[in-house]
Short mmCIF file of C-alpha atoms and ligand atoms in Angstrom, two decimals:
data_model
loop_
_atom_site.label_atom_id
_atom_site.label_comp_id
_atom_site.label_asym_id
_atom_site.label_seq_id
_atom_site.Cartn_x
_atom_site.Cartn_y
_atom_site.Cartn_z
CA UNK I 1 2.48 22.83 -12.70
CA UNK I 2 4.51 19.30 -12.32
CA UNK I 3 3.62 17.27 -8.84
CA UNK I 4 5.52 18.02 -5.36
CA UNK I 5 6.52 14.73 -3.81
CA UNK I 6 7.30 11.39 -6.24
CA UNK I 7 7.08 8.03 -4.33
CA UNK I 8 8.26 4.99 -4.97
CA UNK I 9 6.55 2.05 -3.04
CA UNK I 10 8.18 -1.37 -2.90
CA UNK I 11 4.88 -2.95 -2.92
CA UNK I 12 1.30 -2.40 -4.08
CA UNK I 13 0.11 -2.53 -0.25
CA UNK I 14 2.19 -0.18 0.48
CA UNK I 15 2.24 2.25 -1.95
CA UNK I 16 -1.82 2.55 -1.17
CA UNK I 17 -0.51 3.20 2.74
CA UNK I 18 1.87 6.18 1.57
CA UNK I 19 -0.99 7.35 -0.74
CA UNK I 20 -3.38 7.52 2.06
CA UNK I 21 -1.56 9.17 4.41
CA UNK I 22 -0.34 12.20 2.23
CA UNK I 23 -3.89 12.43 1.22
CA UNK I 24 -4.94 13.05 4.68
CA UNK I 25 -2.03 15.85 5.11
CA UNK I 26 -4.09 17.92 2.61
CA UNK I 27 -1.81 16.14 -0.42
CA UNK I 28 -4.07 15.30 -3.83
CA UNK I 29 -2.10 11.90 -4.81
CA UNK I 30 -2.78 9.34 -8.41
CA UNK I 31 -1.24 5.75 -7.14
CA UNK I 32 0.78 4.24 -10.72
CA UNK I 33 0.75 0.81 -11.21
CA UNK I 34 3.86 0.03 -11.62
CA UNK I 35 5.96 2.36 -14.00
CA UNK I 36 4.21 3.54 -17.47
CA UNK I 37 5.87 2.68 -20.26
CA UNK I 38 7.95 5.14 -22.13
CA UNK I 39 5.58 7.96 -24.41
CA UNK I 40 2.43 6.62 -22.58
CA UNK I 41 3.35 9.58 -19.81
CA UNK I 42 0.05 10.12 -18.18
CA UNK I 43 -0.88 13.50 -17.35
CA UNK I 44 -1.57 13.51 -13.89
CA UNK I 45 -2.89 16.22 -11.99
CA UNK I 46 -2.17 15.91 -8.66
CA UNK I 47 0.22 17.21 -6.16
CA UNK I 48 1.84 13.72 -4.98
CA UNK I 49 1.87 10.55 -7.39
CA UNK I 50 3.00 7.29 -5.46
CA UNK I 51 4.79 4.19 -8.11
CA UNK I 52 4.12 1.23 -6.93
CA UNK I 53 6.06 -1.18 -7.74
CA UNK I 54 7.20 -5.25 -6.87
CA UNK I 55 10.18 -4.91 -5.81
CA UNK I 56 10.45 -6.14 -2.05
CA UNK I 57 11.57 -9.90 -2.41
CA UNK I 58 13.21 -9.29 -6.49
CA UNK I 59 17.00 -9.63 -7.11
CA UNK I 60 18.76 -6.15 -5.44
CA UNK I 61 20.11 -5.28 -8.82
CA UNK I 62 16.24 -5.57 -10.59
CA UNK I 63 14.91 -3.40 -7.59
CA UNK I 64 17.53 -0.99 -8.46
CA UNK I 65 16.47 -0.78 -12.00
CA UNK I 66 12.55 -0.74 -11.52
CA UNK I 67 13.36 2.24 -9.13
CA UNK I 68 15.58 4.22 -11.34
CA UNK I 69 12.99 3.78 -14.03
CA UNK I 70 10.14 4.99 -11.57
CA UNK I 71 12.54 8.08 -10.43
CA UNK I 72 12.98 9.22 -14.14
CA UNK I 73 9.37 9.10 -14.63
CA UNK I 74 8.68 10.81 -11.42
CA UNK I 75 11.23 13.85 -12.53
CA UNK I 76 9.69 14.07 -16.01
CA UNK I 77 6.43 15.11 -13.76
CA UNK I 78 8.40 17.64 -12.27
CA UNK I 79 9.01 16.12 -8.69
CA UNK I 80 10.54 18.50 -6.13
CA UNK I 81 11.22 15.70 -3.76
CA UNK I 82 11.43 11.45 -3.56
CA UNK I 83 10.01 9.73 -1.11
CA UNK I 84 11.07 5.57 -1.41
CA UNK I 85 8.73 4.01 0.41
CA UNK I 86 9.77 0.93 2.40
CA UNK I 87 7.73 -1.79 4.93
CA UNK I 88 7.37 -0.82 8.53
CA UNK I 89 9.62 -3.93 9.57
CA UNK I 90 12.38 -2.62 7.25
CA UNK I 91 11.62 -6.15 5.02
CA UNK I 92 14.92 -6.53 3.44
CA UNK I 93 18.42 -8.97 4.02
CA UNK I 94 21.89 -8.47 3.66
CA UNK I 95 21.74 -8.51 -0.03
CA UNK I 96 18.70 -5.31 0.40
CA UNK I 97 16.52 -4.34 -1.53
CA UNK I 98 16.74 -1.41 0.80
CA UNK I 99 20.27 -0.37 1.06
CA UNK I 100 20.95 -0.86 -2.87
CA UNK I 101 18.02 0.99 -3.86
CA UNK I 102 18.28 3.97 -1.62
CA UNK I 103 22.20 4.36 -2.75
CA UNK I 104 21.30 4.06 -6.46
CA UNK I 105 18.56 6.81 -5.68
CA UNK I 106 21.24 8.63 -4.18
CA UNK I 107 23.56 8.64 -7.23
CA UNK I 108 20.83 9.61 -9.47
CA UNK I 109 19.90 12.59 -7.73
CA UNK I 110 23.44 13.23 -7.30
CA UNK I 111 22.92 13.56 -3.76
CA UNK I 112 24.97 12.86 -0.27
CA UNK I 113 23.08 12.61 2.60
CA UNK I 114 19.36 10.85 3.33
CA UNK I 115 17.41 9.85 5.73
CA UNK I 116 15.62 6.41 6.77
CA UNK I 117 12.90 5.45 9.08
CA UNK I 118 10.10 3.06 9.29
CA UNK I 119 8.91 4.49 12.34
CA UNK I 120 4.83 4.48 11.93
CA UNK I 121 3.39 5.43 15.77
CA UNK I 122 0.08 4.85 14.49
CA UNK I 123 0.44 0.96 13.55
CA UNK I 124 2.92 0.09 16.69
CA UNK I 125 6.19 0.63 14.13
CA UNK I 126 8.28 2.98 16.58
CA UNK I 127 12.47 3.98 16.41
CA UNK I 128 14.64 3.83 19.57
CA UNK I 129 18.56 4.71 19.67
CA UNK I 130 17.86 3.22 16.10
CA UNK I 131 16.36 0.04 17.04
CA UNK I 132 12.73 -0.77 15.98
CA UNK I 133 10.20 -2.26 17.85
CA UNK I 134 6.87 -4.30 16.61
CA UNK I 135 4.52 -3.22 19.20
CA UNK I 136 5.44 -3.79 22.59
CA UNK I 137 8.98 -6.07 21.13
CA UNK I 138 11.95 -5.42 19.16
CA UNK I 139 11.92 -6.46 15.60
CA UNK I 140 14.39 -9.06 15.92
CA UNK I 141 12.05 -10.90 18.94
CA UNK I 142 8.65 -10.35 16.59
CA UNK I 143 6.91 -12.85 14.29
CA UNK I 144 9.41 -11.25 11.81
CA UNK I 145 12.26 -13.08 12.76
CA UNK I 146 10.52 -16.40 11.15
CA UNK I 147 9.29 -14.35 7.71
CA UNK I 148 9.89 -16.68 4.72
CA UNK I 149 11.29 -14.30 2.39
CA UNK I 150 12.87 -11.60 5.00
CA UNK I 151 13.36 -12.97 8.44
CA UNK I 152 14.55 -9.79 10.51
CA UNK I 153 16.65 -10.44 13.48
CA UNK I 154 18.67 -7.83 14.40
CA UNK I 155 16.54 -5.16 15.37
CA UNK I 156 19.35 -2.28 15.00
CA UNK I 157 18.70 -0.30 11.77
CA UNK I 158 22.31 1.28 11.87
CA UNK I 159 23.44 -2.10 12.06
CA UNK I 160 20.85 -3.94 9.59
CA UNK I 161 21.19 -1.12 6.81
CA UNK I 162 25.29 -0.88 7.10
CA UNK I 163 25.28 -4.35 5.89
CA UNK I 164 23.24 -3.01 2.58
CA UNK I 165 24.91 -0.03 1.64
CA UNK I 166 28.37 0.83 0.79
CA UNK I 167 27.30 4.29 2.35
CA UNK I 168 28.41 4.96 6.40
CA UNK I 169 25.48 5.07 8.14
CA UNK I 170 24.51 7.07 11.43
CA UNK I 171 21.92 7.50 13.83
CA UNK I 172 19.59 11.00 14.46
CA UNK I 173 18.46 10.12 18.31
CA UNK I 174 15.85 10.69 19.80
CA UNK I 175 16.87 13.49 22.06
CA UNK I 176 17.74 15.43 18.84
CA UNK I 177 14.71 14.78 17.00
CA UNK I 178 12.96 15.54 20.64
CA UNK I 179 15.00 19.06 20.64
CA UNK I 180 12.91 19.89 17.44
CA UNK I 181 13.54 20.51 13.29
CA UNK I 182 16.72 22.64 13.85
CA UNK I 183 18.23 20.29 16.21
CA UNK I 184 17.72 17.66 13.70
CA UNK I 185 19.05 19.78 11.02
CA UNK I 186 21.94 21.04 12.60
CA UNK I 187 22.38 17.10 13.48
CA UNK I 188 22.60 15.98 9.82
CA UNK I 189 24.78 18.91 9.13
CA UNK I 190 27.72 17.57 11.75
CA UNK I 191 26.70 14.18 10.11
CA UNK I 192 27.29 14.84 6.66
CA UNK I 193 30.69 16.77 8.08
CA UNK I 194 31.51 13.17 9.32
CA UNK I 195 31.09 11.26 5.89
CA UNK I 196 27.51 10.08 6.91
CA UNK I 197 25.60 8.96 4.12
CA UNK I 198 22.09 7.55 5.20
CA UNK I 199 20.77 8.36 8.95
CA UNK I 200 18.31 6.34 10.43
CA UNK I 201 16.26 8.40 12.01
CA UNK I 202 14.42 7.71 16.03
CA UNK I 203 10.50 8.43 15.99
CA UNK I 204 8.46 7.22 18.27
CA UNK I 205 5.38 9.60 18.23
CA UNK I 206 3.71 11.74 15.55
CA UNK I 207 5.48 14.54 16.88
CA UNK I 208 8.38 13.17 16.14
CA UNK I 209 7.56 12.48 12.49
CA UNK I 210 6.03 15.99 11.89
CA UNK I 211 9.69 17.15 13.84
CA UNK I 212 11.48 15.25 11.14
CA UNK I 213 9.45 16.14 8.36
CA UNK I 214 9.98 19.29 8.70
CA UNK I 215 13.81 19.41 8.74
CA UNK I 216 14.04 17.09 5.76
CA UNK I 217 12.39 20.09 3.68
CA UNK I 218 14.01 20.08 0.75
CA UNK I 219 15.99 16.99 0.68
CA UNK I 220 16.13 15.50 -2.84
CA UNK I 221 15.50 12.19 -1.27
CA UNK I 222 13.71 10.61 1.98
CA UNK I 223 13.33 7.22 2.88
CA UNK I 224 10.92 5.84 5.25
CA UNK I 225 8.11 3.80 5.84
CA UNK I 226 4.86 5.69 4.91
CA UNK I 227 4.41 7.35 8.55
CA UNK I 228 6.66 10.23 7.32
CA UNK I 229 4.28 10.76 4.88
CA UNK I 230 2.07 12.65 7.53
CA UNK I 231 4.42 14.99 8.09
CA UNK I 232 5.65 16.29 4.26
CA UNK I 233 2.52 18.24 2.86
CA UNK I 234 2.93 20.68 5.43
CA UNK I 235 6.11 21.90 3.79
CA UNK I 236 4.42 22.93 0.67
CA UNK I 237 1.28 24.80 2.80
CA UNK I 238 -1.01 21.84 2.44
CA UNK I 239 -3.20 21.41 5.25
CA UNK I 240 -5.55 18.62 5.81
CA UNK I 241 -8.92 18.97 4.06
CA UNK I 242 -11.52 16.60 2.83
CA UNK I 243 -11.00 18.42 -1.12
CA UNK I 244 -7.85 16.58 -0.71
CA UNK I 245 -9.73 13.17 -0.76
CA UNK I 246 -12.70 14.82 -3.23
CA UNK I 247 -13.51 11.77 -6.17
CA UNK I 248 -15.80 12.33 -9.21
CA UNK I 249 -19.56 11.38 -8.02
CA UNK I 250 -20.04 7.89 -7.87
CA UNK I 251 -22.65 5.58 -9.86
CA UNK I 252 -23.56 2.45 -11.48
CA UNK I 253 -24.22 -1.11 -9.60
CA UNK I 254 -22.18 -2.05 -6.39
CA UNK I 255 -19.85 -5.21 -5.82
CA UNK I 256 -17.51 -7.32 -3.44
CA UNK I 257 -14.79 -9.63 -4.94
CA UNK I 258 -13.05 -11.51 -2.02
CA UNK I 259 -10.22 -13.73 -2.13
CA UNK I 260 -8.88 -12.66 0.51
CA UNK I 261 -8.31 -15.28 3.53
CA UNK I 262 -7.41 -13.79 6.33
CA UNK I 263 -8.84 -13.96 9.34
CA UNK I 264 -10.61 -10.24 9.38
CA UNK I 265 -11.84 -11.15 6.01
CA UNK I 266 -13.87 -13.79 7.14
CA UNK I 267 -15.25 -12.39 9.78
CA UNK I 268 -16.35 -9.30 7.40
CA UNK I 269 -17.68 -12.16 4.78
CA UNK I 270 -19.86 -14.25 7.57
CA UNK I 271 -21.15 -10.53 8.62
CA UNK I 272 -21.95 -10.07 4.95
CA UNK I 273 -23.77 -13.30 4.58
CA UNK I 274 -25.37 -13.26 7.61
CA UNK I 275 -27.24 -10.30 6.75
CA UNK I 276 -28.96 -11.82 4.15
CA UNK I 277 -27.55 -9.91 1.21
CA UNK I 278 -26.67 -11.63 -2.40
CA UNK I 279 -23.74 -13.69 -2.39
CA UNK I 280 -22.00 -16.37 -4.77
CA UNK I 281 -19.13 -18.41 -3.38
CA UNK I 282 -16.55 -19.49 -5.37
CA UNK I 283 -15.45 -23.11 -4.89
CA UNK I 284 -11.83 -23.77 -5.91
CA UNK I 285 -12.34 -27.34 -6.61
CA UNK I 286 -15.38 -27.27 -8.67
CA UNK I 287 -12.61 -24.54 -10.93
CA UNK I 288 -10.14 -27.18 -11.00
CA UNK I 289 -13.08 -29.68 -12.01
CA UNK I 290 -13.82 -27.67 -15.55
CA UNK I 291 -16.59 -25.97 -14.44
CA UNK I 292 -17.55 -22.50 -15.89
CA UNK I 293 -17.61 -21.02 -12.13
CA UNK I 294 -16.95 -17.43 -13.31
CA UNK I 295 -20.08 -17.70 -15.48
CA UNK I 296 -22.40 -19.26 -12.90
CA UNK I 297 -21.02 -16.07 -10.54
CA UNK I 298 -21.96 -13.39 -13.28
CA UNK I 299 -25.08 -15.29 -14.02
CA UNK I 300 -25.85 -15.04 -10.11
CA UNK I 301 -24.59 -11.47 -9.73
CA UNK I 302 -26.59 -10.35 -12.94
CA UNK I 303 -30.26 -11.00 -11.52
CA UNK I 304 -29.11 -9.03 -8.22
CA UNK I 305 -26.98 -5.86 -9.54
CA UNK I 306 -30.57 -3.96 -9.15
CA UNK I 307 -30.88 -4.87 -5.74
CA UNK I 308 -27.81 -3.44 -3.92
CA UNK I 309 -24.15 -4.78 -3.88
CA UNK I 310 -23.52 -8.93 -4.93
CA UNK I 311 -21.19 -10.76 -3.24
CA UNK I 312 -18.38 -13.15 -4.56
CA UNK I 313 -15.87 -14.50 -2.59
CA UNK I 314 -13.70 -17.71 -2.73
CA UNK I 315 -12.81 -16.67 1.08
CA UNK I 316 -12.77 -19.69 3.64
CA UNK I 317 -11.25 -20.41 7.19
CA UNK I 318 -7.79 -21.45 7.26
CA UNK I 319 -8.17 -24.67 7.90
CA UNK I 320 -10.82 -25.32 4.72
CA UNK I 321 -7.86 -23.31 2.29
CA UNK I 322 -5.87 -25.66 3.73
CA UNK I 323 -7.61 -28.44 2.69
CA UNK I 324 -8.33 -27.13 -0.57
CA UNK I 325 -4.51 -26.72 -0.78
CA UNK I 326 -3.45 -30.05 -0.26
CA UNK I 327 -5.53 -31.49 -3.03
CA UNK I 328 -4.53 -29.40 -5.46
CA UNK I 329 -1.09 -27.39 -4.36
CA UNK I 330 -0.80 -24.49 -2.71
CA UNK I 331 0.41 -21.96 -5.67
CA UNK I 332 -1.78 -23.73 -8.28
CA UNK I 333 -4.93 -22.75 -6.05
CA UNK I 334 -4.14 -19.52 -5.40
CA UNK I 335 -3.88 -19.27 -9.05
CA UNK I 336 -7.25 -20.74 -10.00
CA UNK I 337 -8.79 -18.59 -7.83
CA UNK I 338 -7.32 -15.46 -8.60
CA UNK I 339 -7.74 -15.81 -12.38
CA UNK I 340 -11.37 -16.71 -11.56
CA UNK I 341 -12.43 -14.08 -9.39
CA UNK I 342 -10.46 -11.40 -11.86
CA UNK I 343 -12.81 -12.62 -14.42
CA UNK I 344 -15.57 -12.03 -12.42
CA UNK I 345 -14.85 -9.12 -11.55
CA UNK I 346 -13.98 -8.12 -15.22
CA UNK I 347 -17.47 -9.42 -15.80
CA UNK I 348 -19.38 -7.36 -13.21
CA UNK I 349 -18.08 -4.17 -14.94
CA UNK I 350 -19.37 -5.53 -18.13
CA UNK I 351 -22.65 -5.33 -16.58
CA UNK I 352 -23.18 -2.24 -14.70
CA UNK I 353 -20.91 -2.15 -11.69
CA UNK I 354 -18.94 0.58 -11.47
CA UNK I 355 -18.32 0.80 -7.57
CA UNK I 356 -16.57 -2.44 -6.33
CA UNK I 357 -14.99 -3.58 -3.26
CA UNK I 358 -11.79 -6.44 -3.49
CA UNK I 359 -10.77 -8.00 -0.56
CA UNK I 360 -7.15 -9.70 -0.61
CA UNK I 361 -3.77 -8.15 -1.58
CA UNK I 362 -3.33 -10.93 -4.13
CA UNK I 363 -6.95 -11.25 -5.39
CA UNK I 364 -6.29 -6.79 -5.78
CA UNK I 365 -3.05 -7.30 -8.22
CA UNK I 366 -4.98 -9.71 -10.43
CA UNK I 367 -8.23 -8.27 -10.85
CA UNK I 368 -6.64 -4.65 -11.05
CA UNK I 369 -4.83 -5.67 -14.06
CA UNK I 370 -7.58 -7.93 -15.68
CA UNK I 371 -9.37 -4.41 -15.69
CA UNK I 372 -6.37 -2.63 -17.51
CA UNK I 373 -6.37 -0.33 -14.95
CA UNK I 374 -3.01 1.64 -14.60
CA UNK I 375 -4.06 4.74 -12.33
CA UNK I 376 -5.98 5.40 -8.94
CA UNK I 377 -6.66 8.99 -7.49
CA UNK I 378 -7.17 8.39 -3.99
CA UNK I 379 -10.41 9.44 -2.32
CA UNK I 380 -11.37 9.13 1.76
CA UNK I 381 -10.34 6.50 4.05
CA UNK I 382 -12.87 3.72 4.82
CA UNK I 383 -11.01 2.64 7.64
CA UNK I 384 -7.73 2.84 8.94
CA UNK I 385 -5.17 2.41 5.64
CA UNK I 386 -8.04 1.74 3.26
CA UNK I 387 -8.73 4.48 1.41
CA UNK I 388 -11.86 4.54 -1.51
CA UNK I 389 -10.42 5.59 -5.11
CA UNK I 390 -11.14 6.31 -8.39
CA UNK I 391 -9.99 4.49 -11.79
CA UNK I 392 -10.30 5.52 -15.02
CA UNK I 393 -10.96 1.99 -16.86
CA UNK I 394 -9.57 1.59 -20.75
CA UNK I 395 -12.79 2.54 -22.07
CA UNK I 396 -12.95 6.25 -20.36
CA UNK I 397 -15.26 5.30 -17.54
CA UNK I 398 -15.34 5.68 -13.74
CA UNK I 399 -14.64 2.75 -11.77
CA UNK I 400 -14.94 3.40 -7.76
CA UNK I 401 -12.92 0.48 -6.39
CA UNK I 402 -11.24 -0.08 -3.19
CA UNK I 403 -8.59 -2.50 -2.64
CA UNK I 404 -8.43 -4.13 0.64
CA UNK I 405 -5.72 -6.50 2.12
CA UNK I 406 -5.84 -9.28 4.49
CA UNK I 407 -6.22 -8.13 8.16
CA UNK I 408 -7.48 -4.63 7.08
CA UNK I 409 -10.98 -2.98 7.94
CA UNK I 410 -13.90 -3.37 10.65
CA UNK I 411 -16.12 -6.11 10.56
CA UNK I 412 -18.41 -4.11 8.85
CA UNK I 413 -16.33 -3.24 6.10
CA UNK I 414 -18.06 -4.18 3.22
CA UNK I 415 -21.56 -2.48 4.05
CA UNK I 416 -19.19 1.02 6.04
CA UNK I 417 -17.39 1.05 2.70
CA UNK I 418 -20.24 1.59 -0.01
CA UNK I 419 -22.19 3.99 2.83
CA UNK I 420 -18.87 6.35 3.49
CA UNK I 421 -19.52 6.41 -0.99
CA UNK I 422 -23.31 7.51 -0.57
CA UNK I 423 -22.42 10.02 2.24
CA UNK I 424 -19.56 11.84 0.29
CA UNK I 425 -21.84 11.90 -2.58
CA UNK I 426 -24.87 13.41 -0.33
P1 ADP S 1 -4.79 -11.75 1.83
O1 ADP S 1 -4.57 -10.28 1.62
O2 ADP S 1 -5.86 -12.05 2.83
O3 ADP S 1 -3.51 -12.50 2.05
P2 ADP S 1 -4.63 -12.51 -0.90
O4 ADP S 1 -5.59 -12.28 -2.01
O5 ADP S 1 -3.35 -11.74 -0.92
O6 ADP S 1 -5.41 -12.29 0.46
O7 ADP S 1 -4.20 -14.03 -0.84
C1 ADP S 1 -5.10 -15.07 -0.72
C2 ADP S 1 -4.65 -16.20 -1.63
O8 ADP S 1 -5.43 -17.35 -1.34
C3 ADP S 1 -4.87 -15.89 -3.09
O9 ADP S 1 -3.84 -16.43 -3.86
C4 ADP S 1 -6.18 -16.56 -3.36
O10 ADP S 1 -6.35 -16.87 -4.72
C5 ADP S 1 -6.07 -17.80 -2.52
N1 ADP S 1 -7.39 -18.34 -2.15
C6 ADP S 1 -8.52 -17.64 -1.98
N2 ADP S 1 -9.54 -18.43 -1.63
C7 ADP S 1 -9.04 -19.69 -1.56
C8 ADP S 1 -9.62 -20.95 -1.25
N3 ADP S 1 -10.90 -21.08 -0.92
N4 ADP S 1 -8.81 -22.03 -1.29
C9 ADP S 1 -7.50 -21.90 -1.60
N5 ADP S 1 -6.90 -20.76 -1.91
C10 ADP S 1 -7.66 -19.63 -1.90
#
């Protein structure tokens, strides 16, 4: 039997999100990275597969094709329904990615009428008479306004998504979605009467999601942020359950990669270190120096893989990264340190590890794809939007790895996230 929902995620972050929330509706769900190539079609058994892809910040018209390649291979698995899976804050400008790559999805699937919202109750993200607030602001008065790549500031979706589409859009309020799925339903009926193409949709509680995802049953296409997610398994009969989240048995020696330099990250790092367990840190400027830092981190890790998990982390306080930055350029850093700690992390699985912790959304991209891997079936959440999951790495063999980004996870991350392993395993 082919899978139920096909995602596309326009980011690697994100598509992990989506993932984990369908996978605590009772949904079994295989993240892609990125979209296989043609005749390597992975048999995937699962009843949700999420494609993440880059395509937040690309060119509109390279989104568009990176999507329309992800929805072919999504159909050829037998998708009943596509979810496109979007950021929270809507990320996007005038020129999309959003409103391009929902329409194109649209004409593919040969299809007139969709619906949008980012609306996640659980992180703050709620939808009012189609405005979105950040927390306790609107959009347009949040840190968003200043983002680098996608300042946001007009909070109206109606308004912020007309300017992307050629489509009309409308607005589902919130005393329709309040009045229940056939309220909503009848609403997008009337709206579709009217020449509506894309609705955003008003959420502002998990009711209201669950409300929604109900009357979007069979809709070829939904497009959201991933707290819609937790309302779609139901329509197929899936209930939550921890088989959902079930991975094979875990083994082999534990590890923690961190490049990550946030400000939870460090605090989860000095926890780490302060405990007294193994740990190797990685000092960008003895890389740029010539040094053979990967080596002297394997070296390290190799005569403490018997004792419990090994450490390695390039991950400093901002003002130390900073520094760091200044001497030798902001992107050329980043750079030495990523390659680095993917080669150390290549190197612990040469040795034994086969459970392994990343910090950093970054420092995840690189050191997933120094692995080669391509595919992860989700397992349980470690904490909020951090779930555990299983690779399969070129050679055949089981890689337990979670990838966690910047501000994600309790302080005690790192030592909650190999014990929630040994307790599903007990
Ligand atoms: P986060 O999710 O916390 O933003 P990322 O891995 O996405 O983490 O980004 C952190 C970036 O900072 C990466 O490019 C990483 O290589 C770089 N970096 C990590 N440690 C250092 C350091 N000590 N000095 C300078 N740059 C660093």
């Amino acid at each position: 039997m082919g899978i139920r929902l096909g995602c596309i995620a326009d980011d690697f972050t994100g598509a992990t999100d989506l993932a984990n929330n369908l996978v605590r509706a009772g949904m079994r769900v295989v993240q892609l990275i990125d979209v296989p190539p043609a005749g390597a079609a992975p048999a995937v058994d699962a009843d949700g597969v999420v494609i993440a892809l880059k395509s937040r910040t690309v060119p509109a018209a390279d989104a568009v094709a990176a999507s329309l390649r992800a929805l072919a291979r999504l159909r050829s698995m037998g998708a009943e329904q596509v979810y496109f899976k979007y950021c929270s804050t809507f990320d996007s400008t005038p020129a999309g990615n959003i409103g391009p790559v929902t329409e194109a999805l649209m004409d593919a699937l040969g299809t007139d009428f969709t619906v949008a919202t980012p609306a996640f109750p659980d992180n703050g993200r709620t939808v009012f008479k189609g405005h979105l607030f950040v927390g306790d602001v609107l959009l347009g008065d949040s840190g968003m306004r200043h983002h680098p790549l996608t300042p946001m500031t007009d909070s109206n979706l109606v308004s912020v998504l007309g300017a992307q589409t050629t489509r009309a859009v409308g607005l589902i309020d919130h005393t329709v979605v309040a009045g229940g799925a056939e309220a909503i339903r009848a609403r997008i009926d009337a709206l579709r009467e009217d020449g509506v193409g894309i609705a955003v949709v008003d959420a502002v509680s998990n009711d209201d999601l669950l409300r929604l995802g109900a009357a979007v049953r069979g809709l070829p296409l939904v497009t959201a942020g991933s707290g819609l997610a937790i309302g779609l398994p139901a329509n197929w009969g899936f209930e939550p359950s921890p088989a959902a989240a079930q991975l094979p048995p875990p083994g082999g020696h534990r590890a923690i990669v961190s490049g990550s330099v946030s400000v939870a990250t460090n605090g989860q790092v000095l926890r780490y270190l302060n405990s007294g367990r193994p740990a190797f840190r990685v000092d960008p400027l003895r890389v740029a120096a010539g040094e053979d830092v990967a080596g002297q981190a394997l070296a390290f890790a190799a005569s403490h893989l018997d004792d419990g998990p090994v450490l390695v982390y390039s991950t400093e306080p901002a003002d130390t990264v900073r520094s760091v930055q200044g001497r030798l350029g902001a992107a050329e850093a980043g750079e030495l340190v990523e390659r680095t700690l993917a080669r150390v992390a290549q190197g612990l699985v040469e040795r034994g590890v086969r459970r392994l912790v990343v910090a950093g959304g970054e420092t995840s991209g690189a050191v997933v794809q120094a692995l080669g891997v391509t595919g992860l079936r989700i397992g349980p959440q470690i904490d909020p939007g951090v779930p555990w999951c299983a690779a399969t790495l070129p050679d055949g063999d089981t890689l337990h790895i979670t990838l966690k980004s910047g501000n994600f996870g309790g302080p005690d991350f790192f030592t909650s996230a190999f014990a929630l392993l040994d307790e599903e395993a007990a």
